[in-house]
Coordinates of C-alpha atoms and ligand atoms in Angstrom, one line a residue:
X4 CA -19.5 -186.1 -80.4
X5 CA -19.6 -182.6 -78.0
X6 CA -22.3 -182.1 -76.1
X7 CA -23.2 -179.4 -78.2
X8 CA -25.4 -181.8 -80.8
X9 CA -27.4 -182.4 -77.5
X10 CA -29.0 -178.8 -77.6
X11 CA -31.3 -177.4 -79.9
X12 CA -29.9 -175.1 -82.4
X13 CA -29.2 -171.4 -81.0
X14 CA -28.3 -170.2 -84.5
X15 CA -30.1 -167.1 -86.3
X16 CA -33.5 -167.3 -86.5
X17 CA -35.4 -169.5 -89.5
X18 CA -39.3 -170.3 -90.2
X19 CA -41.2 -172.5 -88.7
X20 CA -44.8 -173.6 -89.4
X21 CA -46.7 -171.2 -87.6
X22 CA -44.7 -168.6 -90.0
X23 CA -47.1 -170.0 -92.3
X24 CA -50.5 -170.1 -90.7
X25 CA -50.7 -166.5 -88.8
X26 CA -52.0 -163.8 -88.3
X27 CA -54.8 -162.1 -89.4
X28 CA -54.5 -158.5 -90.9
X29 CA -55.7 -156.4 -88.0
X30 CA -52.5 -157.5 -86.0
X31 CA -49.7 -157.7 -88.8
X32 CA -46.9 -156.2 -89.4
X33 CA -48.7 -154.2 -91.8
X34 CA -51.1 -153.2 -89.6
X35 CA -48.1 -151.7 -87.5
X36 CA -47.4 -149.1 -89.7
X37 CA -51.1 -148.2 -90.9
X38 CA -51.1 -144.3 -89.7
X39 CA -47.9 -143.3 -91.6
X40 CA -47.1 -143.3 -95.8
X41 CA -45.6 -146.1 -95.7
X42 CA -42.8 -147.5 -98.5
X43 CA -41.2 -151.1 -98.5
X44 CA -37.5 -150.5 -99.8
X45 CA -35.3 -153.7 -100.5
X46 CA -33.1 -152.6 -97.7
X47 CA -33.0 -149.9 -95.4
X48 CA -30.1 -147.6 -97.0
X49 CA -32.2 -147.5 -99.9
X50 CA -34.6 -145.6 -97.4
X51 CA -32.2 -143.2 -96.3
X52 CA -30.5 -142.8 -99.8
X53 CA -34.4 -141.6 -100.7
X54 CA -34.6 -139.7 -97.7
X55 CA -31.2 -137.4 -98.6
X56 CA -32.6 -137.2 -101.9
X57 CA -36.1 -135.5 -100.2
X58 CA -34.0 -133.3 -98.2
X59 CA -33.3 -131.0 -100.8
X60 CA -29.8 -130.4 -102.9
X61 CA -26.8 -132.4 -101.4
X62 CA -24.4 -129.9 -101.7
X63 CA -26.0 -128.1 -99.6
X64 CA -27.1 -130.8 -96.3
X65 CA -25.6 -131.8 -93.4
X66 CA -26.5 -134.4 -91.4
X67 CA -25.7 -134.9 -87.9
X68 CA -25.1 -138.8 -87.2
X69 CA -24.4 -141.1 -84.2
X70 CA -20.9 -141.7 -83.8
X71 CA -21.6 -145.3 -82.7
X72 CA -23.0 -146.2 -85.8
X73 CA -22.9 -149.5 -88.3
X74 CA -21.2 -147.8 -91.6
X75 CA -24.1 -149.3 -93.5
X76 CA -26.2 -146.3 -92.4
X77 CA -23.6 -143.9 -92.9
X78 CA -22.4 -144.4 -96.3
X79 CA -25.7 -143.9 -98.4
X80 CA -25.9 -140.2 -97.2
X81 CA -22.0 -139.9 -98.1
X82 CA -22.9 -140.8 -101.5
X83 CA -26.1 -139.1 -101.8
X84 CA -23.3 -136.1 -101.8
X85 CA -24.8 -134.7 -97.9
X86 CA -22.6 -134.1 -95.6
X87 CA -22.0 -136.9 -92.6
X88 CA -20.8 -134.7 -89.5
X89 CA -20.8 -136.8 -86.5
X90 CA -22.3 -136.4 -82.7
X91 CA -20.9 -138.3 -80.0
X92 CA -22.2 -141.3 -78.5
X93 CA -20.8 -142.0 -74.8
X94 CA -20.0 -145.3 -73.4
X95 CA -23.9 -146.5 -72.6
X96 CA -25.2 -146.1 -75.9
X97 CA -26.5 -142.8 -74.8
X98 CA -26.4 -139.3 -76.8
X99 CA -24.0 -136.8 -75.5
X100 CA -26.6 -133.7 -76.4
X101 CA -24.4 -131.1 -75.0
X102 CA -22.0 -132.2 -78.2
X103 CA -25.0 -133.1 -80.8
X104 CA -26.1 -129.3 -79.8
X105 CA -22.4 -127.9 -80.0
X106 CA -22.0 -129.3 -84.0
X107 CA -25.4 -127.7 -84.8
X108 CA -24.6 -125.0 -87.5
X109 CA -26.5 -122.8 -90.2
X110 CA -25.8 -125.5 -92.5
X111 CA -27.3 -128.1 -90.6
X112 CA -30.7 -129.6 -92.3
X113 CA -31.0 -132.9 -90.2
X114 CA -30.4 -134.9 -87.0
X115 CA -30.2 -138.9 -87.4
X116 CA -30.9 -141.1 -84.5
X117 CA -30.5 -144.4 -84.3
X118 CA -32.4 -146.5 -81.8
X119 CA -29.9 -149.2 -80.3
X120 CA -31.3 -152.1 -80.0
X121 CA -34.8 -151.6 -79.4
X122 CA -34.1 -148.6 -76.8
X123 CA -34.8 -145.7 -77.1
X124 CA -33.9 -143.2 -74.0
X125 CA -32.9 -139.9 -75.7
X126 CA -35.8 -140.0 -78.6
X127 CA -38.0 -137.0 -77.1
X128 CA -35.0 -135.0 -76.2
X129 CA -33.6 -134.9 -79.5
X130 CA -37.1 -134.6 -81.5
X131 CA -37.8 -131.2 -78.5
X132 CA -34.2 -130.1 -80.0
X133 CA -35.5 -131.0 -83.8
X134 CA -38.9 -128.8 -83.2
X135 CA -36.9 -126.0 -81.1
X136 CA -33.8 -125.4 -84.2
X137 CA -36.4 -126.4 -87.1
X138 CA -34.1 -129.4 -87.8
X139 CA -35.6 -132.5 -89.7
X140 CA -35.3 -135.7 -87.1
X141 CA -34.2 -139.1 -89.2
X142 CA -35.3 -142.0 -86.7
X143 CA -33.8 -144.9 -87.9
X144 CA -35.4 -148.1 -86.5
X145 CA -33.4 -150.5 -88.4
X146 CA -32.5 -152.1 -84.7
X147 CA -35.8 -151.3 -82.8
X148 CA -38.5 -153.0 -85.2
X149 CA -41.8 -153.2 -82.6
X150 CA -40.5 -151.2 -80.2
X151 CA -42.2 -147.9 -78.2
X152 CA -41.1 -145.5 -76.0
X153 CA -43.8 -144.4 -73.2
X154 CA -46.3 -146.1 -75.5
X155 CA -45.5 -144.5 -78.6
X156 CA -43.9 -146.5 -81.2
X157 CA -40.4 -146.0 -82.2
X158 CA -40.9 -144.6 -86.2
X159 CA -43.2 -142.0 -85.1
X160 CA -41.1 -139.4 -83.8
X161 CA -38.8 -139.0 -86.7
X162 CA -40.1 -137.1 -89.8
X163 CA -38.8 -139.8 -91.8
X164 CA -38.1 -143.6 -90.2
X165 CA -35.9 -146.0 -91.3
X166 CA -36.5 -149.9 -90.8
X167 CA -34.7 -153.2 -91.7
X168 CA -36.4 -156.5 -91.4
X169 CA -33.8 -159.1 -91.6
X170 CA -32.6 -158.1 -88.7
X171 CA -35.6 -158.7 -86.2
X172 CA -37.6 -161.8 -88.9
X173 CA -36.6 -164.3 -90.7
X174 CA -36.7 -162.7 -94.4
X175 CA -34.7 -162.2 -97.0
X176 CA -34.7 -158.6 -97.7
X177 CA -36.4 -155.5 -97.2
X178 CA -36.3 -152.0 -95.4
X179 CA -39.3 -149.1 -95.1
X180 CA -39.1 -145.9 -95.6
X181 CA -41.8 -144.2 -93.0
X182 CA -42.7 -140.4 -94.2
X183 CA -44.4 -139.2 -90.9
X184 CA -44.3 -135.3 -92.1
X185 CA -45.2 -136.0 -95.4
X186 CA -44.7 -132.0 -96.8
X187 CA -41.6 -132.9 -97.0
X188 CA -42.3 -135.4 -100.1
X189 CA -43.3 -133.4 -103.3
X190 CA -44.1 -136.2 -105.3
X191 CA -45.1 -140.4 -104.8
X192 CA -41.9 -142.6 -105.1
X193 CA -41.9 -144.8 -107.7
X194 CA -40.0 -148.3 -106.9
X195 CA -38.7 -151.7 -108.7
X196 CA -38.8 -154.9 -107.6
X197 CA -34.8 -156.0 -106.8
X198 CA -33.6 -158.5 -108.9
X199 CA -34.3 -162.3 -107.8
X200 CA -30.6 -163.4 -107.5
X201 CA -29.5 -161.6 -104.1
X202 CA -33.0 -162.2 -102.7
X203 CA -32.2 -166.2 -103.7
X204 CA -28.9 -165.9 -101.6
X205 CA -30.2 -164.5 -98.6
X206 CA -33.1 -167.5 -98.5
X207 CA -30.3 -169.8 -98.3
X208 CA -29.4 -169.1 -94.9
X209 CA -33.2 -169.1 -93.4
X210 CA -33.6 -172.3 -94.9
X211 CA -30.8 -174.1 -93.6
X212 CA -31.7 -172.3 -89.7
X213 CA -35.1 -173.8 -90.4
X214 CA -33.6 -177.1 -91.0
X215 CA -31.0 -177.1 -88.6
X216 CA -34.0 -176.0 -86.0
X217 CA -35.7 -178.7 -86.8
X218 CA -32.3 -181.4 -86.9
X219 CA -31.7 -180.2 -83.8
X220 CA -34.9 -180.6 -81.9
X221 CA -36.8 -183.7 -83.7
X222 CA -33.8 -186.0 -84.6
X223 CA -30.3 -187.4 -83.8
X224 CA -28.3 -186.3 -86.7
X225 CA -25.5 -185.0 -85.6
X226 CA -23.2 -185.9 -88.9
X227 CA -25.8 -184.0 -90.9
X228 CA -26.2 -181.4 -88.4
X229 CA -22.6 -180.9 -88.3
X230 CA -21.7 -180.8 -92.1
X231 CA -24.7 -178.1 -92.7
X232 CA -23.6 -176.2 -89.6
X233 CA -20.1 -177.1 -88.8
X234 CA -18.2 -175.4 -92.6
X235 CA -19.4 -171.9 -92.0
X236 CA -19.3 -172.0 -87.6
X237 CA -16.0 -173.0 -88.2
X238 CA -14.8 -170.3 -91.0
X239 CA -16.2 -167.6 -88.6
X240 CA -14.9 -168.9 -85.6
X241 CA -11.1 -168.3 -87.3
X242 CA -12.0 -164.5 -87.5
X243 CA -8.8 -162.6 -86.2
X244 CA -9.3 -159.2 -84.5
X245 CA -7.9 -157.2 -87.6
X246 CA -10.3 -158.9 -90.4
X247 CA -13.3 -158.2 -87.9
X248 CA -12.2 -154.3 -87.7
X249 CA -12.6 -153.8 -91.5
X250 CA -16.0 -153.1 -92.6
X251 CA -17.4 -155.6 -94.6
X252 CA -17.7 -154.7 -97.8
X253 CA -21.4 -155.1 -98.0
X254 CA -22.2 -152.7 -95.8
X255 CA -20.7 -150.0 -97.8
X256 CA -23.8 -148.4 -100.8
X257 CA -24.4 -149.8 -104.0
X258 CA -25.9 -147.5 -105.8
X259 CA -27.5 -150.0 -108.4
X260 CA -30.3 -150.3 -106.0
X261 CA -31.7 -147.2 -105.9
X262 CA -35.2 -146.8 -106.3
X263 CA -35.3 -150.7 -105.7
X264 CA -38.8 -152.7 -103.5
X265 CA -39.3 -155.0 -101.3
X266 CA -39.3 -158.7 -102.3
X267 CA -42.3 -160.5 -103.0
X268 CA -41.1 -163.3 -100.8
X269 CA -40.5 -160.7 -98.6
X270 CA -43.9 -159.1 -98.7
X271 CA -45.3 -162.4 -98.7
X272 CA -43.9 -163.3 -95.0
X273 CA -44.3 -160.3 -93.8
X274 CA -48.0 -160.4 -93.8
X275 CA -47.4 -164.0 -91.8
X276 CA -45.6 -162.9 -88.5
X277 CA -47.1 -161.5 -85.4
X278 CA -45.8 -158.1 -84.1
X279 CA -47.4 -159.3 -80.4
X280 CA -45.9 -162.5 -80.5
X281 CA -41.9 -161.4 -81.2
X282 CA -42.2 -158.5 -78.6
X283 CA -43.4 -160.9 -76.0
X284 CA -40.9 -163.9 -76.8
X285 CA -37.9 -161.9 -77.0
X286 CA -38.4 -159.7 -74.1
X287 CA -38.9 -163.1 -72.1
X288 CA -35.9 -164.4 -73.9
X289 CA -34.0 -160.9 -72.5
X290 CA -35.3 -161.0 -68.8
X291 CA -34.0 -164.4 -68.8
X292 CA -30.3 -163.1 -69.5
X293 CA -31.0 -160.7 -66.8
X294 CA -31.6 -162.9 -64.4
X295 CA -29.2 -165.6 -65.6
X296 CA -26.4 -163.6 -66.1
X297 CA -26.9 -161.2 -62.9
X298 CA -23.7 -162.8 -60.6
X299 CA -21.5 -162.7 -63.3
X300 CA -20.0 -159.3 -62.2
X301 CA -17.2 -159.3 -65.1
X302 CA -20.4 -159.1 -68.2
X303 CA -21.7 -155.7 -68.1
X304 CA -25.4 -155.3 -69.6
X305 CA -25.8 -152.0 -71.8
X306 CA -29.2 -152.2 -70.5
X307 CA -29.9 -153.6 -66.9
X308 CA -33.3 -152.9 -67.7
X309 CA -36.2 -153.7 -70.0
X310 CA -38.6 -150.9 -70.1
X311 CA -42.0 -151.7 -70.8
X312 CA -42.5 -151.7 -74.5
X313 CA -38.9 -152.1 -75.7
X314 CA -38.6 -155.3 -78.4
X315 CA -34.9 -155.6 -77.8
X316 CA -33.0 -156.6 -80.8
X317 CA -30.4 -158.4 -78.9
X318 CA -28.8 -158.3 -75.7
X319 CA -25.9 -156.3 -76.0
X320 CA -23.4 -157.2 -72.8
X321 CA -19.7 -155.8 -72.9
X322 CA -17.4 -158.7 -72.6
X323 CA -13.9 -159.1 -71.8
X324 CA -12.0 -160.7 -75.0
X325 CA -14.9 -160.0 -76.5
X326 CA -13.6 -161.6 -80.0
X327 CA -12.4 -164.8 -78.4
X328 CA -16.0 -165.4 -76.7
X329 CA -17.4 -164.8 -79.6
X330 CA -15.8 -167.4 -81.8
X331 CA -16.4 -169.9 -78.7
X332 CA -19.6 -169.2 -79.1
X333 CA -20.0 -169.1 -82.7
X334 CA -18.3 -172.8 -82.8
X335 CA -20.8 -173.6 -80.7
X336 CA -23.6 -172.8 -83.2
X337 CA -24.9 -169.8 -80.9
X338 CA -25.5 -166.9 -83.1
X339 CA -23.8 -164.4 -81.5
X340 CA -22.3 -161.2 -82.9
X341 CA -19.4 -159.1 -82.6
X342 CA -21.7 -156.2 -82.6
X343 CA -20.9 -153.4 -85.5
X344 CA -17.1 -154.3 -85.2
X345 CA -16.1 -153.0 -88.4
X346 CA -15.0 -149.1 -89.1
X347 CA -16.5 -147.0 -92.0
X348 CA -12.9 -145.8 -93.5
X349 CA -14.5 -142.2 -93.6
X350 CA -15.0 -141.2 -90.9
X351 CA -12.0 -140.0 -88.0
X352 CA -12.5 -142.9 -85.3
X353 CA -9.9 -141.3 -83.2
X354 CA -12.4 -138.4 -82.2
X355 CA -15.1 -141.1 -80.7
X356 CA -13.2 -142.9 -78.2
X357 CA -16.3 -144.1 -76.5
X358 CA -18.0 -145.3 -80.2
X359 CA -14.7 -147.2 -80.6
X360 CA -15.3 -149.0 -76.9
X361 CA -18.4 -149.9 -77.5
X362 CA -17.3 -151.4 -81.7
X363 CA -14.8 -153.4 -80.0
X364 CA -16.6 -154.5 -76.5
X365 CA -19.9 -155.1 -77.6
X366 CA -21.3 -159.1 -77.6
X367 CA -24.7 -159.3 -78.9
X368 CA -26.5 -162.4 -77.6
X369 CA -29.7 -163.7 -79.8
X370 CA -32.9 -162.6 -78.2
X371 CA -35.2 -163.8 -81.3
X372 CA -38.4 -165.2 -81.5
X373 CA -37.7 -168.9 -82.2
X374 CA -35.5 -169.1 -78.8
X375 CA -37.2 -170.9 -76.0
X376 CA -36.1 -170.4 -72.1
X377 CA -33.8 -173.4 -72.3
X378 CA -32.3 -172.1 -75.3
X379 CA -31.1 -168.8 -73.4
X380 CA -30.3 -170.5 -70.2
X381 CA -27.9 -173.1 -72.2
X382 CA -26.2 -169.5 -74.2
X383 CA -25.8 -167.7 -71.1
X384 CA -24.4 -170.8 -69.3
X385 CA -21.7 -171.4 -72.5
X386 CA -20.9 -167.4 -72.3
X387 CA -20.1 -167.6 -68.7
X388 CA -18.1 -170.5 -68.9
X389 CA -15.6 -169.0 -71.8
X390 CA -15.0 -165.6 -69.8
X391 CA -11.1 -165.8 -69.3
Ligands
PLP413 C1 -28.6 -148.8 -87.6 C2 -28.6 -149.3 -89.0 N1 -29.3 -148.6 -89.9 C3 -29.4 -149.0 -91.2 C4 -28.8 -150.2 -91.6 C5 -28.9 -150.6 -93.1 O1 -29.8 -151.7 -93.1 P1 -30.0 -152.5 -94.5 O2 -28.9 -153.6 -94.5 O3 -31.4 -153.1 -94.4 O4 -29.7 -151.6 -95.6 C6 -28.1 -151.0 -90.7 C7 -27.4 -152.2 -91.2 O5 -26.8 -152.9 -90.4 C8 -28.0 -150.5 -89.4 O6 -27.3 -151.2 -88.5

């Protein structure tokens, strides 16, 4: 048996009991978002599918978008009927607002900004541009759930916010649709629950992290631990570059769930986790990279530093091989992630040189809540030893 049965599991994140027993309502997530109108979506694009609709006439709307983007975000406002006209992103993540102010026209109606995760640095900028050209600002938070700039959270500039919350907690579903201007909504939004099925499927996967968590750390079964992890590690670890360029084909918009809720499962564990609690754990869990990773001159941090109030999502570190390390360390049940490696078909990838860098340098190591200090120190010790 590899030494790797000897380490606690560095897989996504799962439950564990204290899921259960926290946290009273005055610091829940709930809580977090008690100053805005507030609606829980079943995913985020259903969010921004609403959000196009509230802009006004599609025909009519363009929308100004990131060029270093997911596709996932992309594709509900190209079948809202808006228009998707993109702004350029340069090679740290950063907004190029000399372009983003170039491709402002008369038929311009929004700017979309996407938060990378958990940072913020160009947020006031663009929403001072926003207020100046009487442009709506679409602050999508999908990647920077908890997070503030200067002390203000990240959700509040926008005049609409987008969140996802599989991506930061363990759930199986479900987005939010923050309405921060609310003139802008003429009437409430009615929404219906999803249908239990997909909700089901995504469960599967928190509930086998929870018990491989728990494999991992209280016992020695490594034959159990390696048919419940081994199957899928192994099928991802066989990704070649060209199936990881095409965008899966869940990220593109369904439109069968318009209109569609939150979970109740979701809602349920919601109300359980601690906002203070994540921040705290997975900035730790990101300083220790830092420091961990800081001789390694070949890995180059997006972010060299974590500004106070920044719940990082991940940390993103440009790689060499970057598809190699990550199968090594996806064999190695370390949930790691070629980060937003697949192209949206639609949009003309050979303007955005830099947006295609980052899609095909990016390594996003886990940051989340249920890592401990060994945990990162044992990831960042298996990343440095696979750099060719
Ligand atoms: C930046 C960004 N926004 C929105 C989304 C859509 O999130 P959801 O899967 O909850 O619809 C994603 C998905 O990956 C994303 O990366």
């Amino acid at each position: 048996m590899s030494d790797k049965n000897k380490h606690p599991y560095c897989g996504p994140t799962g439950l564990n009991i204290k899921s259960f027993t926290c946290c009273n309502s005055s610091e829940s997530i709930f809580a977090w978002f008690d100053n805005a109108r507030t609606y829980y979506t079943h995913k985020a694009r259903v969010a921004i599918r609403q959000t196009c609709n509230l802009l006004g006439p599609a025909n009519n709307i363009e929308i100004l978008v990131p060029s270093y983007n997911c596709g996932s975000e992309v594709d509900p406002i190209i079948k809202s009927g808006c228009k998707a006209l993109l702004y350029r992103i340069n090679k740290k993540a950063l907004v190029d607002i000399t372009d983003l102010e170039a491709n402002i026209t008369s038929r311009t109606k929004a700017i979309y900004v996407t938060n990378f995760f958990g940072f913020s640095p160009d947020i006031e900028v663009i929403r001072k541009l926003c207020d100046l050209k009487g442009l709506v600002l679409i602050e999508d938070c999908a990647l920077s759930l908890f997070s503030s700039h200067d002390a203000r959270k990240l959700g509040t500039f926008g005049d609409f916010a987008i969140f996802s919350f599989p991506k930061t907690l363990p759930v199986p579903d479900g987005g939010a649709l923050v309405i921060n201007k609310t003139e802008l909504e003429s009437s409430l939004w009615d929404l219906r629950k999803p249908q239990w099925t997909p909700v089901f499927k995504k469960m599967l996967p928190i509930c086998k992290a929870t018990v491989l968590r728990f494999l991992t750390r209280h016992t020695n079964q490594s034959i159990l631990i390696n048919i419940l992890a081994g199957k899928s590690a192994a099928k991802r670890a066989n990704l070649d570059d060209s199936i990881i360029q095409k965008m899966p084909d869940n990220y593109f918009y369904d439109e069968t769930i318009n209109n569609t809720s939150v979970s109740n499962t979701t809602y349920y564990l919601m109300g359980k986790f601690s906002p203070q609690e994540i921040i705290q754990s997975r900035r730790r869990n990101y300083l220790t990279y830092l420091e961990a990773l800081k001789y390694a001159d070949i890995l180059e941090p997006l972010y060299r530093e974590l500004p106070s109030g920044v719940c990082p999502l991940t940390f993103p570190v440009i790689v060499p091989k970057r598809n190699r390390i990550y199968s090594k360390l996806i064999s190695e049940f370390i949930a790691a992630a070629p980060w937003w490696a697949g192209y949206h078909p639609d949009i003309p990838w050979d303007k955005y040189p830099d947006a295609c860098f980052l899609k095909d340098n990016i390594l996003a190591l886990p940051v989340h809540q249920l890592l401990d200090t060994e945990d990162i120190l044992f990831i960042a010790d298996r990343l440095i030893k696979n750099i060719p």
